[in-house]
């Protein structure tokens, strides 16, 4: 008898039950008719200059999609029944048409979750957000105190983010999200992050730090130690209510699988549209090698998603390569493509943070000068934090 | 509320189904949850529920083998538990 078991999930964590038992993982590997997790970076402009920024954001690119082009993308997502999108940047609220595009999406059955550093979430904006349906807000912080956070995100950024949380809380927004990229400096603070989320009635979301964008430069200083990875794994296992964006599947090689998809969704269920309309396999691989096409091409986003050579290739069975002989391959699937790519490890090699230690020697051996780098939108000189009052 | 296959159910107004090779992806705009309907027969059945006085009448109409009813009922009960199905 066919197992028709319903698998329920929240958009942030794709599948709550272990996929291995359900067979859903195999179906996911072959790809879906439309993505489930679509991230859309609306602009490369940002008033911060975080040292781990995956898109090296800072300056707006003059070729970014116009309002009309962005609306056309939303129309297409509605036709494809992409039920919700994750909007990011850069700092997306900097775009003058940001609120218009959010409303346009919601009016076209495309729910929105947007990530922000909080600098534009004042009391009025928070009140407006509290009245909107189908809009989720995610405030980014990277430390539970100003010192840890501002080291990564810039001076004053912690106070700004906390103020935005206060505004959302006071406005009765409900359950917003607090999103933290896990680093060597903030993994010891996970309990404080959880307490902060509980204090605001928010949901905590912890994601994996990747060596993408400026993250390549800060990787060696910020990526977690092996011991920290083990502690985090146990902490997450004990707290299935903490969202992870399914990003820690490489830790599943430590034993019991973490809740979630537990495989790389790039080009299969996940993709990224950048501010220019270029479509990449996932948010962490803004590099020509993973560029599938553009929403500006004939056939638009749908054709890129359904027919691009890159995405069709990613949906083929992937070689286990150097990991084939490892007994844990079924659990970790070789880890994160982006993490390997930007640390100079072959895509069929182990994850740089392989919990069995297979990645580290390869990272050490890789020629740091020869590692691939993505486009850089950083401002030429560091600027003072603009969101401060 | 426990699922009762002798009564009528229908899809929640805020639920959308997206056809997929494995069946369908269901999204609830109200509680923002996703469900995977992992059999084409289940998708057809869920879509037909609205026209029947009871879930079992819908099974009959869809000519679903009685031996498979328990697994269908389990799947529908799970959908009802997360508010994807409501009593008609």
mmCIF file with all atom_site columns, C-alpha atoms in Angstrom, chain A residues 1-11 14-16 22-24 27-28 31-36 80-84 109 111 133-136, chain B residues 14 16-22 25-27 29-30 32-39 41-42 67-68 71-76 78-79 81-82 84:
data_model
loop_
_atom_site.group_PDB
_atom_site.id
_atom_site.type_symbol
_atom_site.label_atom_id
_atom_site.label_alt_id
_atom_site.label_comp_id
_atom_site.label_asym_id
_atom_site.label_entity_id
_atom_site.label_seq_id
_atom_site.pdbx_PDB_ins_code
_atom_site.Cartn_x
_atom_site.Cartn_y
_atom_site.Cartn_z
_atom_site.occupancy
_atom_site.B_iso_or_equiv
_atom_site.pdbx_formal_charge
_atom_site.auth_seq_id
_atom_site.auth_comp_id
_atom_site.auth_asym_id
_atom_site.auth_atom_id
_atom_site.pdbx_PDB_model_num
ATOM 1  C CA . UNK A 1 1   ? 0.000  0.000  0.000   1.00 0.00 ? 1   UNK A CA 1
ATOM 2  C CA . UNK A 1 2   ? 1.251  3.445  -0.855  1.00 0.00 ? 2   UNK A CA 1
ATOM 3  C CA . UNK A 1 3   ? 2.246  5.492  2.116   1.00 0.00 ? 3   UNK A CA 1
ATOM 4  C CA . UNK A 1 4   ? 0.196  8.621  1.745   1.00 0.00 ? 4   UNK A CA 1
ATOM 5  C CA . UNK A 1 5   ? 1.440  9.993  5.016   1.00 0.00 ? 5   UNK A CA 1
ATOM 6  C CA . UNK A 1 6   ? 0.919  13.692 5.100   1.00 0.00 ? 6   UNK A CA 1
ATOM 7  C CA . UNK A 1 7   ? 4.076  15.566 5.877   1.00 0.00 ? 7   UNK A CA 1
ATOM 8  C CA . UNK A 1 8   ? 3.394  18.869 7.401   1.00 0.00 ? 8   UNK A CA 1
ATOM 9  C CA . UNK A 1 9   ? 5.891  21.624 7.737   1.00 0.00 ? 9   UNK A CA 1
ATOM 10 C CA . UNK A 1 10  ? 6.442  25.276 8.305   1.00 0.00 ? 10  UNK A CA 1
ATOM 11 C CA . UNK A 1 11  ? 7.881  27.316 5.477   1.00 0.00 ? 11  UNK A CA 1
ATOM 12 C CA . UNK A 1 14  ? 10.634 22.250 5.099   1.00 0.00 ? 14  UNK A CA 1
ATOM 13 C CA . UNK A 1 15  ? 9.702  18.929 6.544   1.00 0.00 ? 15  UNK A CA 1
ATOM 14 C CA . UNK A 1 16  ? 9.136  18.219 10.191  1.00 0.00 ? 16  UNK A CA 1
ATOM 15 C CA . UNK A 1 22  ? 8.805  9.137  3.849   1.00 0.00 ? 22  UNK A CA 1
ATOM 16 C CA . UNK A 1 23  ? 10.545 8.873  0.493   1.00 0.00 ? 23  UNK A CA 1
ATOM 17 C CA . UNK A 1 24  ? 9.806  12.538 0.038   1.00 0.00 ? 24  UNK A CA 1
ATOM 18 C CA . UNK A 1 27  ? 10.930 13.281 -4.847  1.00 0.00 ? 27  UNK A CA 1
ATOM 19 C CA . UNK A 1 28  ? 12.526 16.534 -3.715  1.00 0.00 ? 28  UNK A CA 1
ATOM 20 C CA . UNK A 1 31  ? 12.834 18.811 -8.246  1.00 0.00 ? 31  UNK A CA 1
ATOM 21 C CA . UNK A 1 32  ? 9.433  20.438 -8.052  1.00 0.00 ? 32  UNK A CA 1
ATOM 22 C CA . UNK A 1 33  ? 7.422  22.294 -10.687 1.00 0.00 ? 33  UNK A CA 1
ATOM 23 C CA . UNK A 1 34  ? 8.036  25.481 -8.724  1.00 0.00 ? 34  UNK A CA 1
ATOM 24 C CA . UNK A 1 35  ? 10.313 26.273 -5.807  1.00 0.00 ? 35  UNK A CA 1
ATOM 25 C CA . UNK A 1 36  ? 9.140  26.093 -2.195  1.00 0.00 ? 36  UNK A CA 1
ATOM 26 C CA . UNK A 1 80  ? 3.340  29.253 -10.690 1.00 0.00 ? 80  UNK A CA 1
ATOM 27 C CA . UNK A 1 81  ? 1.725  29.136 -7.246  1.00 0.00 ? 81  UNK A CA 1
ATOM 28 C CA . UNK A 1 82  ? 4.824  30.061 -5.334  1.00 0.00 ? 82  UNK A CA 1
ATOM 29 C CA . UNK A 1 83  ? 2.932  30.608 -2.106  1.00 0.00 ? 83  UNK A CA 1
ATOM 30 C CA . UNK A 1 84  ? 5.439  32.781 -0.315  1.00 0.00 ? 84  UNK A CA 1
ATOM 31 C CA . UNK A 1 109 ? -1.372 35.473 -3.235  1.00 0.00 ? 109 UNK A CA 1
ATOM 32 C CA . UNK A 1 111 ? 3.060  35.797 1.038   1.00 0.00 ? 111 UNK A CA 1
ATOM 33 C CA . UNK A 1 133 ? -1.779 39.608 6.758   1.00 0.00 ? 133 UNK A CA 1
ATOM 34 C CA . UNK A 1 134 ? 0.723  37.253 5.185   1.00 0.00 ? 134 UNK A CA 1
ATOM 35 C CA . UNK A 1 135 ? 3.722  39.404 5.990   1.00 0.00 ? 135 UNK A CA 1
ATOM 36 C CA . UNK A 1 136 ? 6.415  38.017 8.245   1.00 0.00 ? 136 UNK A CA 1
ATOM 37 C CA . UNK B 2 14  ? -7.601 29.562 2.384   1.00 0.00 ? 14  UNK B CA 1
ATOM 38 C CA . UNK B 2 16  ? -4.376 26.212 -2.266  1.00 0.00 ? 16  UNK B CA 1
ATOM 39 C CA . UNK B 2 17  ? -3.225 23.028 -4.009  1.00 0.00 ? 17  UNK B CA 1
ATOM 40 C CA . UNK B 2 18  ? -0.283 23.091 -6.398  1.00 0.00 ? 18  UNK B CA 1
ATOM 41 C CA . UNK B 2 19  ? 0.038  20.030 -8.634  1.00 0.00 ? 19  UNK B CA 1
ATOM 42 C CA . UNK B 2 20  ? 3.413  18.292 -8.350  1.00 0.00 ? 20  UNK B CA 1
ATOM 43 C CA . UNK B 2 21  ? 4.783  15.061 -9.859  1.00 0.00 ? 21  UNK B CA 1
ATOM 44 C CA . UNK B 2 22  ? 4.223  13.241 -6.541  1.00 0.00 ? 22  UNK B CA 1
ATOM 45 C CA . UNK B 2 25  ? 1.673  20.672 -2.414  1.00 0.00 ? 25  UNK B CA 1
ATOM 46 C CA . UNK B 2 26  ? -0.961 22.217 -0.183  1.00 0.00 ? 26  UNK B CA 1
ATOM 47 C CA . UNK B 2 27  ? -0.491 25.627 1.373   1.00 0.00 ? 27  UNK B CA 1
ATOM 48 C CA . UNK B 2 29  ? -2.618 30.967 3.753   1.00 0.00 ? 29  UNK B CA 1
ATOM 49 C CA . UNK B 2 30  ? -4.239 31.197 7.182   1.00 0.00 ? 30  UNK B CA 1
ATOM 50 C CA . UNK B 2 32  ? 1.025  29.421 6.775   1.00 0.00 ? 32  UNK B CA 1
ATOM 51 C CA . UNK B 2 33  ? 1.670  25.732 6.847   1.00 0.00 ? 33  UNK B CA 1
ATOM 52 C CA . UNK B 2 34  ? 2.639  23.419 4.043   1.00 0.00 ? 34  UNK B CA 1
ATOM 53 C CA . UNK B 2 35  ? 1.464  19.886 3.495   1.00 0.00 ? 35  UNK B CA 1
ATOM 54 C CA . UNK B 2 36  ? 2.580  17.337 0.970   1.00 0.00 ? 36  UNK B CA 1
ATOM 55 C CA . UNK B 2 37  ? -0.207 15.221 -0.491  1.00 0.00 ? 37  UNK B CA 1
ATOM 56 C CA . UNK B 2 38  ? 1.788  12.274 -1.626  1.00 0.00 ? 38  UNK B CA 1
ATOM 57 C CA . UNK B 2 39  ? -0.572 10.392 -3.914  1.00 0.00 ? 39  UNK B CA 1
ATOM 58 C CA . UNK B 2 41  ? -5.579 9.673  -5.807  1.00 0.00 ? 41  UNK B CA 1
ATOM 59 C CA . UNK B 2 42  ? -5.479 11.539 -2.526  1.00 0.00 ? 42  UNK B CA 1
ATOM 60 C CA . UNK B 2 67  ? -8.976 -2.092 2.166   1.00 0.00 ? 67  UNK B CA 1
ATOM 61 C CA . UNK B 2 68  ? -7.329 1.267  1.497   1.00 0.00 ? 68  UNK B CA 1
ATOM 62 C CA . UNK B 2 71  ? -4.835 4.837  5.077   1.00 0.00 ? 71  UNK B CA 1
ATOM 63 C CA . UNK B 2 72  ? -6.930 7.471  3.308   1.00 0.00 ? 72  UNK B CA 1
ATOM 64 C CA . UNK B 2 73  ? -8.770 8.264  6.543   1.00 0.00 ? 73  UNK B CA 1
ATOM 65 C CA . UNK B 2 74  ? -5.472 8.638  8.351   1.00 0.00 ? 74  UNK B CA 1
ATOM 66 C CA . UNK B 2 75  ? -4.214 11.087 5.740   1.00 0.00 ? 75  UNK B CA 1
ATOM 67 C CA . UNK B 2 76  ? -7.449 13.092 5.829   1.00 0.00 ? 76  UNK B CA 1
ATOM 68 C CA . UNK B 2 78  ? -4.008 14.591 9.568   1.00 0.00 ? 78  UNK B CA 1
ATOM 69 C CA . UNK B 2 79  ? -5.141 17.289 7.135   1.00 0.00 ? 79  UNK B CA 1
ATOM 70 C CA . UNK B 2 81  ? -5.941 18.278 12.422  1.00 0.00 ? 81  UNK B CA 1
ATOM 71 C CA . UNK B 2 82  ? -3.959 21.133 10.871  1.00 0.00 ? 82  UNK B CA 1
ATOM 72 C CA . UNK B 2 84  ? -6.550 22.102 5.954   1.00 0.00 ? 84  UNK B CA 1
#
